[in-house]
Amino acid sequence: MKKQTLKKMDVVICMSLKDCWFFRKNLYFIKKNINPNHIYVLTDKRNFNYIPNVGSLITCVDENEVVDHLTFSVCKSIVEKYLTTQAFGWYYQQLLKLGFALSRYAKDEYLVWDSDTVPLSELNFKDEEGHDLVLVKKERHVPYFNTIDGLFHAPKKAPYSFISEHMLFNVSIVKEMLSLIEEKSQFKLPWFEQCIAARKEDVVQVFSEFETYGTFCYNYHPGKLKVRPLNTFRLGSKIFGVMASRKEIQSLSFDLDTVSFEMRDYPVSWHRRFVQCCIYWTIRTVIKCRVKFGKFPL
């Protein structure tokens, strides 16, 4: 079989403190199997020292300077205004992924990649005809679509979900979508507030950036996205834990294209389970202190 040529593109990764340590392992696989032109890490500036290879391949961007007028504090106040959940970081990273299109770093397109997901095989994200290749799932969370209906007119809904561990965003289409969201806002809210204000229910998860962008393309740019199958597995941590070696991670490539290692999924090994549990709860404590006290130094 002819070896495929990987198309270079910019990669955008939103990263919390809990993701920094595993990212150092994942970077080898990202460079090998995605072949990024450049990697932009959007994170709290206090995490900059934990990110490797800054300056050559990687640019760390202060998450509070990606989008004008959108900071973590602003996102927190918006979530508290419309919802009872405290999933502030979860909403913030979604808004940052879309807002990157408005930043000075954005070019024609960018690939958003989950920091805890390892690409095990060489992956292209465009086919020879120029379609953007998307991985789809079976999930169908109704509140997401109720919110989408409040953001823009989208009579057609795909028979699958666009939510996965990555998405290739076209900058001009994202800008078009965000402009339309603001235009349709009854109270002329900025797009990042309208994305949450348009919710119909008060549940934890009312907005998905991938589902919203995918549905927008499905209605306004039909033919832009093309579904492609990949063998994925989200429970890598239950096998090896986040302490997995490069060799252990690579061993999963015989049957998988991507594997994710979530910190909250504990491995079977009692030793690795104990270590990972200590790491996870220490980091959670630091993050909670950051949110509560603001200028927490770590």
Coordinates of C-alpha atoms in Angstrom, one line a residue:
M1 CA 0.0 0.0 0.0
K2 CA 1.3 3.5 -0.9
K3 CA 2.2 5.5 2.2
Q4 CA 0.0 8.6 2.4
T5 CA 1.4 12.1 2.5
L6 CA 0.2 14.0 5.6
K7 CA -1.1 17.4 4.9
K8 CA 0.4 19.9 7.3
M9 CA -2.0 22.1 9.2
D10 CA -2.1 24.1 12.4
V11 CA -3.3 22.2 15.5
V12 CA -5.1 23.9 18.4
I13 CA -5.2 22.2 21.8
C14 CA -7.1 23.5 24.8
M15 CA -5.3 22.4 27.9
S16 CA -6.1 22.3 31.6
L17 CA -3.4 21.8 34.2
K18 CA -4.5 18.1 34.5
D19 CA -3.6 17.6 30.8
C20 CA -0.1 19.0 30.8
W21 CA 1.7 16.0 32.1
F22 CA 0.2 13.5 29.6
F23 CA 0.6 15.9 26.7
R24 CA 4.4 15.6 27.0
K25 CA 4.0 11.9 26.1
N26 CA 1.3 12.5 23.5
L27 CA 3.4 15.1 21.7
Y28 CA 5.6 12.4 20.1
F29 CA 2.5 10.7 18.5
I30 CA 1.0 14.0 17.4
K31 CA 4.2 15.0 15.6
K32 CA 4.5 11.5 14.0
N33 CA 0.9 10.9 13.0
I34 CA -0.6 14.3 12.4
N35 CA 2.5 16.2 11.2
P36 CA 1.3 19.6 12.4
N37 CA 2.6 22.8 10.8
H38 CA 2.3 24.4 14.2
I39 CA 0.7 23.7 17.6
Y40 CA -1.2 26.4 19.5
V41 CA -1.8 25.5 23.1
L42 CA -4.6 27.5 24.7
T43 CA -4.1 27.4 28.5
D44 CA -3.8 29.3 31.7
K45 CA -0.6 31.2 31.6
R46 CA 0.4 29.6 34.9
N47 CA 0.7 26.3 32.9
F48 CA 3.2 27.6 30.3
N49 CA 6.2 26.2 32.2
Y50 CA 4.7 22.7 31.9
I51 CA 4.5 22.7 28.1
P52 CA 7.5 21.3 26.2
N53 CA 9.1 22.6 22.9
V54 CA 7.7 26.1 23.3
G55 CA 9.1 28.4 20.6
S56 CA 9.9 25.8 17.9
L57 CA 6.8 23.8 17.2
I58 CA 4.5 25.0 20.0
T59 CA 3.1 28.5 20.9
C60 CA 1.5 28.8 24.2
V61 CA -1.4 31.3 24.1
D62 CA -2.9 32.8 27.3
E63 CA -6.5 31.6 27.2
N64 CA -7.7 34.9 28.5
E65 CA -6.2 36.7 25.4
V66 CA -7.6 34.5 22.6
V67 CA -11.0 36.3 22.2
D68 CA -11.6 39.9 22.9
H69 CA -13.8 40.4 26.0
L70 CA -13.8 36.7 26.8
T71 CA -11.9 35.5 29.8
F72 CA -12.4 32.7 32.2
S73 CA -14.1 35.1 34.7
V74 CA -16.5 36.3 32.0
C75 CA -17.3 32.7 31.0
K76 CA -17.9 31.8 34.7
S77 CA -20.3 34.7 35.1
I78 CA -22.2 33.8 31.9
V79 CA -22.6 30.2 33.0
E80 CA -23.7 31.3 36.5
K81 CA -26.2 33.6 34.9
Y82 CA -28.0 31.0 32.8
L83 CA -27.3 27.7 34.4
T84 CA -26.9 26.1 37.8
T85 CA -23.9 23.9 36.8
Q86 CA -20.3 24.7 37.8
A87 CA -18.8 23.3 34.6
F88 CA -17.1 26.6 33.9
G89 CA -13.9 25.2 32.4
W90 CA -15.8 22.8 30.2
Y91 CA -17.8 25.6 28.6
Y92 CA -14.8 27.9 28.4
Q93 CA -12.7 25.5 26.3
Q94 CA -15.6 25.0 23.9
L95 CA -15.9 28.8 23.3
L96 CA -12.1 29.1 22.9
K97 CA -12.1 26.5 20.2
L98 CA -14.5 28.5 18.2
G99 CA -13.1 31.9 19.1
F100 CA -9.6 30.9 17.9
A101 CA -10.9 31.6 14.4
L102 CA -11.1 35.3 15.4
S103 CA -7.6 35.4 16.8
R104 CA -4.5 36.7 15.1
Y105 CA -3.1 33.2 15.0
A106 CA -5.8 31.7 12.8
K107 CA -5.1 31.2 9.1
D108 CA -7.4 29.4 6.7
E109 CA -8.2 26.3 8.8
Y110 CA -7.1 24.7 12.1
L111 CA -7.5 21.2 13.6
V112 CA -8.8 21.1 17.2
W113 CA -7.4 18.1 18.9
D114 CA -8.2 16.7 22.4
S115 CA -5.0 16.8 24.5
D116 CA -5.7 13.4 26.1
T117 CA -6.3 11.7 22.7
V118 CA -3.3 9.9 21.1
P119 CA -3.2 9.5 17.3
L120 CA -1.9 5.9 16.8
S121 CA -2.0 5.8 13.0
E122 CA -1.2 8.5 10.3
L123 CA -4.2 10.7 9.9
N124 CA -5.2 13.1 7.1
F125 CA -8.2 15.4 7.6
K126 CA -8.9 16.3 4.0
D127 CA -9.5 14.0 1.1
E128 CA -8.2 14.4 -2.5
E129 CA -11.4 16.3 -3.4
G130 CA -10.9 18.8 -0.7
H131 CA -13.6 17.6 1.7
D132 CA -13.0 18.0 5.4
L133 CA -13.0 14.6 7.0
V134 CA -15.0 14.2 10.2
L135 CA -15.4 11.4 12.7
V136 CA -19.0 10.9 13.8
K137 CA -20.5 9.1 16.7
K138 CA -23.9 7.7 17.8
E139 CA -24.5 10.1 20.6
R140 CA -27.5 12.4 20.3
H141 CA -27.9 14.8 23.2
V142 CA -31.2 16.6 22.6
P143 CA -30.4 19.8 24.6
Y144 CA -27.5 20.5 22.2
F145 CA -30.0 20.6 19.3
N146 CA -32.5 22.7 21.2
T147 CA -29.7 25.3 21.8
I148 CA -28.7 25.1 18.1
D149 CA -32.3 25.9 17.1
G150 CA -32.0 29.0 19.3
L151 CA -28.8 30.1 17.6
F152 CA -29.6 29.9 13.9
H153 CA -32.1 28.3 11.5
A154 CA -31.1 24.7 11.0
P155 CA -34.0 22.6 9.8
K156 CA -31.8 19.7 8.7
K157 CA -30.2 17.6 11.4
A158 CA -27.6 14.9 10.6
P159 CA -28.5 11.3 11.5
Y160 CA -25.3 11.1 13.6
S161 CA -23.4 13.2 16.1
F162 CA -20.4 15.4 15.2
I163 CA -19.0 15.1 18.7
S164 CA -15.6 13.4 18.7
E165 CA -12.0 13.9 19.8
H166 CA -11.2 16.3 17.0
M167 CA -12.6 18.7 14.4
L168 CA -11.2 20.5 11.5
F169 CA -12.5 24.1 11.5
N170 CA -12.7 26.3 8.4
V171 CA -12.0 29.9 9.6
S172 CA -14.3 31.7 7.2
I173 CA -17.2 29.3 8.0
V174 CA -16.6 29.7 11.8
K175 CA -16.6 33.5 11.4
E176 CA -19.8 33.3 9.3
M177 CA -21.5 31.1 11.9
L178 CA -20.5 33.4 14.8
S179 CA -21.6 36.5 12.9
L180 CA -25.0 34.8 12.3
I181 CA -25.4 33.8 15.9
E182 CA -24.9 37.5 17.0
E183 CA -27.2 38.7 14.3
K184 CA -30.0 36.3 15.4
S185 CA -29.5 37.3 19.1
Q186 CA -32.7 38.9 20.3
F187 CA -30.9 41.0 22.9
K188 CA -27.7 41.6 20.8
L189 CA -25.5 39.5 23.0
P190 CA -22.0 38.6 22.0
W191 CA -21.7 35.2 20.3
F192 CA -20.0 33.6 23.3
E193 CA -22.9 34.6 25.6
Q194 CA -25.6 33.7 23.1
C195 CA -24.2 30.2 22.8
I196 CA -25.3 29.6 26.4
A197 CA -28.2 32.0 26.6
A198 CA -30.0 30.2 23.8
R199 CA -30.4 27.1 25.9
K200 CA -33.9 25.7 26.5
E201 CA -33.1 23.6 29.6
D202 CA -31.1 24.0 32.7
V203 CA -28.9 20.9 32.5
V204 CA -25.2 20.5 32.8
Q205 CA -24.5 20.1 29.1
V206 CA -26.5 22.5 26.8
F207 CA -24.0 23.5 24.2
S208 CA -21.4 21.6 22.0
E209 CA -19.0 23.5 19.7
F210 CA -18.5 20.4 17.5
E211 CA -22.3 19.7 17.2
T212 CA -23.0 23.3 16.5
Y213 CA -20.3 23.7 13.8
G214 CA -21.2 20.4 12.2
T215 CA -24.9 21.2 12.1
F216 CA -24.1 24.6 10.6
C217 CA -22.1 23.1 7.8
Y218 CA -24.7 20.4 7.3
N219 CA -27.3 23.2 6.6
Y220 CA -25.3 26.1 5.1
H221 CA -22.3 24.3 3.5
P222 CA -23.6 20.9 2.4
G223 CA -20.8 18.8 1.0
K224 CA -18.1 20.5 3.0
L225 CA -17.8 17.7 5.5
K226 CA -17.3 14.1 4.6
V227 CA -17.8 11.3 7.2
R228 CA -14.9 8.8 7.6
P229 CA -14.7 5.9 9.9
L230 CA -11.9 5.5 12.5
N231 CA -11.3 2.9 15.2
T232 CA -11.3 4.9 18.4
F233 CA -11.2 3.9 22.1
R234 CA -11.8 6.4 25.0
L235 CA -10.9 4.1 27.9
G236 CA -7.1 3.9 27.5
S237 CA -6.6 4.9 31.1
K238 CA -8.5 1.8 32.3
I239 CA -5.8 -0.4 30.6
F240 CA -2.5 1.4 31.3
G241 CA -3.4 4.6 33.2
V242 CA -1.9 8.0 32.3
M243 CA 1.5 6.6 33.4
A244 CA 1.5 4.4 30.2
S245 CA 4.9 4.2 28.5
R246 CA 5.3 5.1 24.8
K247 CA 5.7 1.3 24.1
E248 CA 2.5 0.5 25.9
I249 CA 0.6 3.2 24.1
Q250 CA 2.0 2.1 20.7
S251 CA 1.0 -1.5 21.4
L252 CA -2.7 -0.4 21.1
S253 CA -2.1 0.7 17.5
F254 CA -2.6 -2.8 16.1
D255 CA -6.4 -2.3 16.2
L256 CA -6.9 1.4 16.9
D257 CA -6.5 4.8 15.1
T258 CA -6.9 6.8 18.3
V259 CA -7.0 6.2 22.0
S260 CA -7.9 8.6 24.8
F261 CA -6.4 8.6 28.3
E262 CA -8.7 10.5 30.7
M263 CA -7.3 11.2 34.1
R264 CA -10.5 10.3 35.9
D265 CA -10.5 6.7 34.5
Y266 CA -8.4 4.6 36.9
P267 CA -6.4 1.6 35.6
V268 CA -6.8 -1.9 36.8
S269 CA -3.2 -2.1 38.3
W270 CA -3.6 -1.2 42.0
H271 CA -0.2 0.6 42.0
R272 CA -1.0 2.8 38.9
R273 CA -4.5 3.3 40.3
F274 CA -3.1 4.7 43.5
V275 CA -0.6 7.0 41.8
Q276 CA -3.1 8.3 39.3
C277 CA -5.7 8.9 42.0
C278 CA -3.1 11.0 44.0
I279 CA -2.2 13.0 40.9
Y280 CA -5.8 13.5 39.9
W281 CA -7.1 14.8 43.2
T282 CA -4.0 17.0 43.8
I283 CA -4.6 18.7 40.4
R284 CA -8.3 19.0 41.1
T285 CA -7.5 20.8 44.4
V286 CA -5.1 23.2 42.7
I287 CA -7.7 23.9 39.9
K288 CA -10.4 24.6 42.5
C289 CA -8.1 26.9 44.4
R290 CA -7.3 28.8 41.2
V291 CA -11.1 29.3 40.5
K292 CA -11.8 30.3 44.1
F293 CA -8.8 32.5 44.9
G294 CA -7.9 33.7 41.4
K295 CA -4.2 34.4 41.9
F296 CA -3.3 31.0 43.3
P297 CA 0.3 30.7 42.2
L298 CA 0.5 27.1 40.9

